[in-house]
């Protein structure tokens, strides 16, 4: 199966909701169409490996980045010799910068976290 030049839609996930820190990762949805080897090789479709969301300091930003650009995630780990392997991005190695006009800034003190919230007019 490593040489079949297509990835079935059921093997690819998209981020179709705002990523939240849920165990079942309900922010993922199933991609609706298969992806061909030619689409991946040309860069028309970008594949990513899952990130360890809970262990990643900037996991939310990277998942929002992937959502905005329509990146696809493989549902299962592909064989090391699969044709798609050289094209799968590791988002933990990507640098993501969020920018925009700050509308409001506040702090939240929860049981396990004490984050700073920043509300932006628009971001890119």
GROMACS .gro file of N, CA and C in nm:
model
  372
    1UNK      N    1   0.082  -0.120   0.000
    1UNK     CA    2   0.000   0.000   0.000
    1UNK      C    3   0.086   0.126   0.000
    2UNK      N    4   0.214   0.113   0.028
    2UNK     CA    5   0.302   0.230   0.032
    2UNK      C    6   0.318   0.297  -0.103
    3UNK      N    7   0.292   0.224  -0.211
    3UNK     CA    8   0.313   0.282  -0.343
    3UNK      C    9   0.184   0.323  -0.412
    4UNK      N   10   0.069   0.308  -0.347
    4UNK     CA   11  -0.058   0.354  -0.404
    4UNK      C   12  -0.056   0.507  -0.397
    5UNK      N   13  -0.071   0.576  -0.512
    5UNK     CA   14  -0.051   0.722  -0.515
    5UNK      C   15  -0.170   0.804  -0.466
    6UNK      N   16  -0.237   0.756  -0.363
    6UNK     CA   17  -0.351   0.829  -0.310
    6UNK      C   18  -0.365   0.799  -0.160
    7UNK      N   19  -0.406   0.900  -0.085
    7UNK     CA   20  -0.439   0.881   0.056
    7UNK      C   21  -0.591   0.893   0.068
    8UNK      N   22  -0.659   0.789   0.117
    8UNK     CA   23  -0.805   0.794   0.128
    8UNK      C   24  -0.850   0.905   0.223
    9UNK      N   25  -0.965   0.963   0.194
    9UNK     CA   26  -1.019   1.072   0.276
    9UNK      C   27  -1.033   1.030   0.422
   10UNK      N   28  -1.071   0.905   0.447
   10UNK     CA   29  -1.093   0.860   0.585
   10UNK      C   30  -0.963   0.851   0.665
   11UNK      N   31  -0.849   0.858   0.598
   11UNK     CA   32  -0.720   0.854   0.667
   11UNK      C   33  -0.665   0.993   0.696
   12UNK      N   34  -0.738   1.095   0.653
   12UNK     CA   35  -0.690   1.233   0.670
   12UNK      C   36  -0.788   1.312   0.756
   13UNK      N   37  -0.733   1.391   0.847
   13UNK     CA   38  -0.816   1.474   0.934
   13UNK      C   39  -0.786   1.621   0.908
   14UNK      N   40  -0.888   1.701   0.928
   14UNK     CA   41  -0.873   1.846   0.922
   14UNK      C   42  -0.907   1.901   1.061
   15UNK      N   43  -0.871   2.023   1.085
   15UNK     CA   44  -0.914   2.090   1.207
   15UNK      C   45  -1.035   2.173   1.167
   16UNK      N   46  -1.153   2.131   1.212
   16UNK     CA   47  -1.274   2.202   1.170
   16UNK      C   48  -1.342   2.279   1.284
   17UNK      N   49  -1.273   2.291   1.397
   17UNK     CA   50  -1.326   2.368   1.509
   17UNK      C   51  -1.207   2.426   1.585
   18UNK      N   52  -1.233   2.523   1.669
   18UNK     CA   53  -1.124   2.582   1.747
   18UNK      C   54  -1.062   2.475   1.836
   19UNK      N   55  -0.931   2.455   1.825
   19UNK     CA   56  -0.865   2.352   1.907
   19UNK      C   57  -0.878   2.382   2.056
   20UNK      N   58  -0.923   2.282   2.128
   20UNK     CA   59  -0.931   2.292   2.273
   20UNK      C   60  -0.856   2.175   2.333
   21UNK      N   61  -0.823   2.185   2.455
   21UNK     CA   62  -0.745   2.082   2.521
   21UNK      C   63  -0.837   1.970   2.570
   22UNK      N   64  -0.890   1.894   2.478
   22UNK     CA   65  -0.979   1.784   2.511
   22UNK      C   66  -0.910   1.652   2.482
   23UNK      N   67  -0.938   1.553   2.564
   23UNK     CA   68  -0.877   1.422   2.542
   23UNK      C   69  -0.918   1.361   2.410
   24UNK      N   70  -1.043   1.380   2.368
   24UNK     CA   71  -1.090   1.317   2.245
   24UNK      C   72  -1.064   1.401   2.121
   25UNK      N   73  -1.002   1.516   2.136
   25UNK     CA   74  -0.965   1.603   2.022
   25UNK      C   75  -1.083   1.626   1.927
   26UNK      N   76  -1.196   1.669   1.980
   26UNK     CA   77  -1.316   1.685   1.899
   26UNK      C   78  -1.305   1.797   1.796
   27UNK      N   79  -1.195   1.870   1.797
   27UNK     CA   80  -1.176   1.976   1.698
   27UNK      C   81  -1.133   1.921   1.563
   28UNK      N   82  -1.099   1.792   1.558
   28UNK     CA   83  -1.063   1.730   1.430
   28UNK      C   84  -1.189   1.683   1.358
   29UNK      N   85  -1.188   1.695   1.226
   29UNK     CA   86  -1.293   1.640   1.143
   29UNK      C   87  -1.230   1.555   1.034
   30UNK      N   88  -1.310   1.476   0.966
   30UNK     CA   89  -1.261   1.391   0.858
   30UNK      C   90  -1.254   1.474   0.730
   31UNK      N   91  -1.143   1.463   0.659
   31UNK     CA   92  -1.130   1.527   0.530
   31UNK      C   93  -1.231   1.462   0.435
   32UNK      N   94  -1.293   1.540   0.348
   32UNK     CA   95  -1.401   1.487   0.265
   32UNK      C   96  -1.356   1.426   0.132
   33UNK      N   97  -1.235   1.453   0.091
   33UNK     CA   98  -1.189   1.400  -0.038
   33UNK      C   99  -1.052   1.335  -0.023
   34UNK      N  100  -1.025   1.234  -0.105
   34UNK     CA  101  -0.891   1.174  -0.102
   34UNK      C  102  -0.788   1.273  -0.155
   35UNK      N  103  -0.664   1.249  -0.123
   35UNK     CA  104  -0.554   1.335  -0.167
   35UNK      C  105  -0.456   1.251  -0.248
   36UNK      N  106  -0.417   1.304  -0.362
   36UNK     CA  107  -0.325   1.230  -0.448
   36UNK      C  108  -0.180   1.262  -0.416
   37UNK      N  109  -0.095   1.175  -0.461
   37UNK     CA  110   0.049   1.195  -0.444
   37UNK      C  111   0.092   1.323  -0.515
   38UNK      N  112   0.035   1.348  -0.633
   38UNK     CA  113   0.070   1.469  -0.709
   38UNK      C  114   0.032   1.595  -0.631
   39UNK      N  115  -0.083   1.595  -0.564
   39UNK     CA  116  -0.125   1.712  -0.485
   39UNK      C  117  -0.028   1.738  -0.369
   40UNK      N  118   0.018   1.631  -0.307
   40UNK     CA  119   0.111   1.645  -0.194
   40UNK      C  120   0.247   1.690  -0.244
   41UNK      N  121   0.296   1.628  -0.350
   41UNK     CA  122   0.429   1.662  -0.402
   41UNK      C  123   0.434   1.806  -0.453
   42UNK      N  124   0.324   1.856  -0.509
   42UNK     CA  125   0.321   1.993  -0.562
   42UNK      C  126   0.304   2.098  -0.451
   43UNK      N  127   0.266   2.054  -0.331
   43UNK     CA  128   0.242   2.147  -0.222
   43UNK      C  129   0.099   2.198  -0.217
   44UNK      N  130   0.016   2.152  -0.312
   44UNK     CA  131  -0.125   2.191  -0.312
   44UNK      C  132  -0.194   2.148  -0.182
   45UNK      N  133  -0.158   2.030  -0.134
   45UNK     CA  134  -0.209   1.978  -0.007
   45UNK      C  135  -0.090   1.955   0.085
   46UNK      N  136  -0.099   2.001   0.208
   46UNK     CA  137   0.010   1.989   0.304
   46UNK      C  138  -0.031   1.891   0.414
   47UNK      N  139   0.056   1.795   0.439
   47UNK     CA  140   0.033   1.695   0.543
   47UNK      C  141   0.114   1.729   0.666
   48UNK      N  142   0.057   1.702   0.783
   48UNK     CA  143   0.126   1.725   0.910
   48UNK      C  144   0.112   1.603   0.998
   49UNK      N  145   0.209   1.587   1.086
   49UNK     CA  146   0.193   1.484   1.189
   49UNK      C  147   0.131   1.551   1.311
   50UNK      N  148   0.061   1.472   1.389
   50UNK     CA  149  -0.002   1.526   1.510
   50UNK      C  150   0.103   1.584   1.602
   51UNK      N  151   0.065   1.690   1.672
   51UNK     CA  152   0.154   1.744   1.775
   51UNK      C  153   0.100   1.700   1.910
   52UNK      N  154   0.188   1.691   2.004
   52UNK     CA  155   0.147   1.660   2.140
   52UNK      C  156   0.096   1.789   2.201
   53UNK      N  157  -0.033   1.813   2.187
   53UNK     CA  158  -0.094   1.940   2.224
   53UNK      C  159  -0.066   1.977   2.369
   54UNK      N  160  -0.084   1.883   2.460
   54UNK     CA  161  -0.067   1.915   2.602
   54UNK      C  162   0.077   1.945   2.638
   55UNK      N  163   0.172   1.889   2.563
   55UNK     CA  164   0.313   1.909   2.594
   55UNK      C  165   0.373   2.027   2.520
   56UNK      N  166   0.296   2.090   2.434
   56UNK     CA  167   0.348   2.196   2.349
   56UNK      C  168   0.307   2.332   2.405
   57UNK      N  169   0.405   2.417   2.428
   57UNK     CA  170   0.378   2.551   2.481
   57UNK      C  171   0.294   2.632   2.383
   58UNK      N  172   0.320   2.618   2.256
   58UNK     CA  173   0.249   2.695   2.155
   58UNK      C  174   0.161   2.607   2.067
   59UNK      N  175   0.114   2.495   2.121
   59UNK     CA  176   0.032   2.401   2.045
   59UNK      C  177  -0.094   2.463   1.988
   60UNK      N  178  -0.163   2.545   2.068
   60UNK     CA  179  -0.285   2.609   2.021
   60UNK      C  180  -0.257   2.695   1.898
   61UNK      N  181  -0.152   2.776   1.905
   61UNK     CA  182  -0.118   2.864   1.793
   61UNK      C  183  -0.085   2.782   1.669
   62UNK      N  184  -0.013   2.672   1.687
   62UNK     CA  185   0.024   2.590   1.572
   62UNK      C  186  -0.096   2.520   1.512
   63UNK      N  187  -0.189   2.475   1.596
   63UNK     CA  188  -0.310   2.412   1.544
   63UNK      C  189  -0.398   2.515   1.474
   64UNK      N  190  -0.406   2.638   1.525
   64UNK     CA  191  -0.482   2.743   1.457
   64UNK      C  192  -0.417   2.780   1.324
   65UNK      N  193  -0.284   2.780   1.321
   65UNK     CA  194  -0.208   2.803   1.198
   65UNK      C  195  -0.243   2.696   1.095
   66UNK      N  196  -0.241   2.569   1.138
   66UNK     CA  197  -0.274   2.458   1.048
   66UNK      C  198  -0.418   2.467   1.001
   67UNK      N  199  -0.508   2.507   1.089
   67UNK     CA  200  -0.650   2.522   1.053
   67UNK      C  201  -0.666   2.631   0.948
   68UNK      N  202  -0.602   2.746   0.969
   68UNK     CA  203  -0.614   2.859   0.876
   68UNK      C  204  -0.561   2.824   0.737
   69UNK      N  205  -0.458   2.742   0.731
   69UNK     CA  206  -0.398   2.708   0.602
   69UNK      C  207  -0.454   2.579   0.542
   70UNK      N  208  -0.545   2.514   0.613
   70UNK     CA  209  -0.607   2.392   0.560
   70UNK      C  210  -0.515   2.271   0.558
   71UNK      N  211  -0.419   2.267   0.647
   71UNK     CA  212  -0.329   2.152   0.653
   71UNK      C  213  -0.407   2.028   0.693
   72UNK      N  214  -0.360   1.914   0.648
   72UNK     CA  215  -0.422   1.785   0.679
   72UNK      C  216  -0.333   1.706   0.773
   73UNK      N  217  -0.396   1.628   0.858
   73UNK     CA  218  -0.324   1.542   0.952
   73UNK      C  219  -0.355   1.397   0.917
   74UNK      N  220  -0.253   1.314   0.918
   74UNK     CA  221  -0.275   1.172   0.891
   74UNK      C  222  -0.334   1.108   1.016
   75UNK      N  223  -0.439   1.027   0.997
   75UNK     CA  224  -0.508   0.964   1.109
   75UNK      C  225  -0.424   0.857   1.176
   76UNK      N  226  -0.342   0.790   1.099
   76UNK     CA  227  -0.257   0.684   1.152
   76UNK      C  228  -0.113   0.709   1.108
   77UNK      N  229  -0.022   0.661   1.184
   77UNK     CA  230   0.119   0.676   1.147
   77UNK      C  231   0.143   0.593   1.020
   78UNK      N  232   0.196   0.657   0.919
   78UNK     CA  233   0.224   0.587   0.793
   78UNK      C  234   0.355   0.510   0.806
   79UNK      N  235   0.365   0.404   0.729
   79UNK     CA  236   0.487   0.323   0.726
   79UNK      C  237   0.605   0.412   0.689
   80UNK      N  238   0.721   0.382   0.743
   80UNK     CA  239   0.840   0.465   0.719
   80UNK      C  240   0.879   0.473   0.572
   81UNK      N  241   0.838   0.376   0.491
   81UNK     CA  242   0.869   0.378   0.347
   81UNK      C  243   0.756   0.435   0.262
   82UNK      N  244   0.651   0.485   0.324
   82UNK     CA  245   0.538   0.538   0.248
   82UNK      C  246   0.582   0.661   0.169
   83UNK      N  247   0.527   0.677   0.049
   83UNK     CA  248   0.567   0.788  -0.038
   83UNK      C  249   0.541   0.925   0.027
   84UNK      N  250   0.444   0.934   0.117
   84UNK     CA  251   0.409   1.063   0.178
   84UNK      C  252   0.505   1.105   0.289
   85UNK      N  253   0.581   1.013   0.345
   85UNK     CA  254   0.667   1.044   0.460
   85UNK      C  255   0.756   1.167   0.442
   86UNK      N  256   0.825   1.183   0.329
   86UNK     CA  257   0.913   1.300   0.316
   86UNK      C  258   0.838   1.434   0.313
   87UNK      N  259   0.706   1.429   0.294
   87UNK     CA  260   0.628   1.551   0.280
   87UNK      C  261   0.550   1.587   0.406
   88UNK      N  262   0.559   1.506   0.510
   88UNK     CA  263   0.482   1.531   0.632
   88UNK      C  264   0.558   1.630   0.720
   89UNK      N  265   0.493   1.745   0.745
   89UNK     CA  266   0.554   1.850   0.828
   89UNK      C  267   0.540   1.816   0.976
   90UNK      N  268   0.638   1.857   1.051
   90UNK     CA  269   0.633   1.847   1.196
   90UNK      C  270   0.609   1.988   1.248
   91UNK      N  271   0.488   2.015   1.293
   91UNK     CA  272   0.453   2.150   1.338
   91UNK      C  273   0.533   2.193   1.459
   92UNK      N  274   0.584   2.098   1.536
   92UNK     CA  275   0.667   2.135   1.651
   92UNK      C  276   0.799   2.198   1.607
   93UNK      N  277   0.834   2.182   1.480
   93UNK     CA  278   0.957   2.241   1.428
   93UNK      C  279   0.930   2.371   1.351
   94UNK      N  280   0.803   2.408   1.338
   94UNK     CA  281   0.766   2.530   1.267
   94UNK      C  282   0.762   2.648   1.365
   95UNK      N  283   0.804   2.763   1.319
   95UNK     CA  284   0.793   2.885   1.399
   95UNK      C  285   0.666   2.956   1.356
   96UNK      N  286   0.579   2.982   1.452
   96UNK     CA  287   0.452   3.049   1.424
   96UNK      C  288   0.448   3.179   1.503
   97UNK      N  289   0.412   3.286   1.435
   97UNK     CA  290   0.400   3.416   1.500
   97UNK      C  291   0.258   3.467   1.480
   98UNK      N  292   0.196   3.510   1.587
   98UNK     CA  293   0.062   3.565   1.579
   98UNK      C  294   0.072   3.716   1.600
   99UNK      N  295   0.005   3.791   1.512
   99UNK     CA  296   0.010   3.936   1.526
   99UNK      C  297  -0.128   3.994   1.498
  100UNK      N  298  -0.151   4.113   1.547
  100UNK     CA  299  -0.278   4.181   1.527
  100UNK      C  300  -0.287   4.298   1.623
  101UNK      N  301  -0.393   4.375   1.612
  101UNK     CA  302  -0.414   4.490   1.701
  101UNK      C  303  -0.477   4.441   1.831
  102UNK      N  304  -0.411   4.470   1.943
  102UNK     CA  305  -0.461   4.426   2.074
  102UNK      C  306  -0.579   4.513   2.115
  103UNK      N  307  -0.693   4.450   2.140
  103UNK     CA  308  -0.814   4.519   2.184
  103UNK      C  309  -0.822   4.518   2.337
  104UNK      N  310  -0.790   4.406   2.397
  104UNK     CA  311  -0.796   4.394   2.543
  104UNK      C  312  -0.697   4.288   2.590
  105UNK      N  313  -0.652   4.304   2.713
  105UNK     CA  314  -0.560   4.208   2.774
  105UNK      C  315  -0.606   4.187   2.918
  106UNK      N  316  -0.607   4.061   2.961
  106UNK     CA  317  -0.650   4.032   3.098
  106UNK      C  318  -0.582   3.905   3.145
  107UNK      N  319  -0.595   3.877   3.272
  107UNK     CA  320  -0.532   3.759   3.332
  107UNK      C  321  -0.641   3.670   3.390
  108UNK      N  322  -0.616   3.542   3.389
  108UNK     CA  323  -0.709   3.444   3.443
  108UNK      C  324  -0.632   3.353   3.537
  109UNK      N  325  -0.686   3.331   3.653
  109UNK     CA  326  -0.623   3.241   3.748
  109UNK      C  327  -0.713   3.120   3.768
  110UNK      N  328  -0.669   3.007   3.714
  110UNK     CA  329  -0.746   2.884   3.725
  110UNK      C  330  -0.677   2.785   3.816
  111UNK      N  331  -0.735   2.669   3.828
  111UNK     CA  332  -0.680   2.566   3.916
  111UNK      C  333  -0.543   2.518   3.874
  112UNK      N  334  -0.520   2.509   3.743
  112UNK     CA  335  -0.393   2.455   3.695
  112UNK      C  336  -0.313   2.552   3.610
  113UNK      N  337  -0.376   2.661   3.567
  113UNK     CA  338  -0.308   2.756   3.479
  113UNK      C  339  -0.332   2.899   3.524
  114UNK      N  340  -0.240   2.986   3.488
  114UNK     CA  341  -0.255   3.130   3.512
  114UNK      C  342  -0.211   3.200   3.384
  115UNK      N  343  -0.297   3.197   3.280
  115UNK     CA  344  -0.256   3.254   3.152
  115UNK      C  345  -0.290   3.402   3.139
  116UNK      N  346  -0.226   3.465   3.042
  116UNK     CA  347  -0.260   3.599   3.000
  116UNK      C  348  -0.345   3.584   2.874
  117UNK      N  349  -0.463   3.645   2.872
  117UNK     CA  350  -0.547   3.643   2.754
  117UNK      C  351  -0.530   3.773   2.679
  118UNK      N  352  -0.517   3.763   2.548
  118UNK     CA  353  -0.505   3.881   2.463
  118UNK      C  354  -0.611   3.869   2.355
  119UNK      N  355  -0.698   3.968   2.345
  119UNK     CA  356  -0.803   3.970   2.244
  119UNK      C  357  -0.755   4.059   2.130
  120UNK      N  358  -0.749   4.003   2.008
  120UNK     CA  359  -0.698   4.076   1.892
  120UNK      C  360  -0.813   4.114   1.799
  121UNK      N  361  -0.798   4.229   1.734
  121UNK     CA  362  -0.897   4.272   1.635
  121UNK      C  363  -0.896   4.176   1.516
  122UNK      N  364  -0.781   4.147   1.464
  122UNK     CA  365  -0.765   4.044   1.361
  122UNK      C  366  -0.622   3.995   1.371
  123UNK      N  367  -0.602   3.877   1.325
  123UNK     CA  368  -0.467   3.821   1.331
  123UNK      C  369  -0.431   3.762   1.197
  124UNK      N  370  -0.302   3.735   1.182
  124UNK     CA  371  -0.255   3.673   1.058
  124UNK      C  372  -0.144   3.577   1.091
   0.00000   0.00000   0.00000
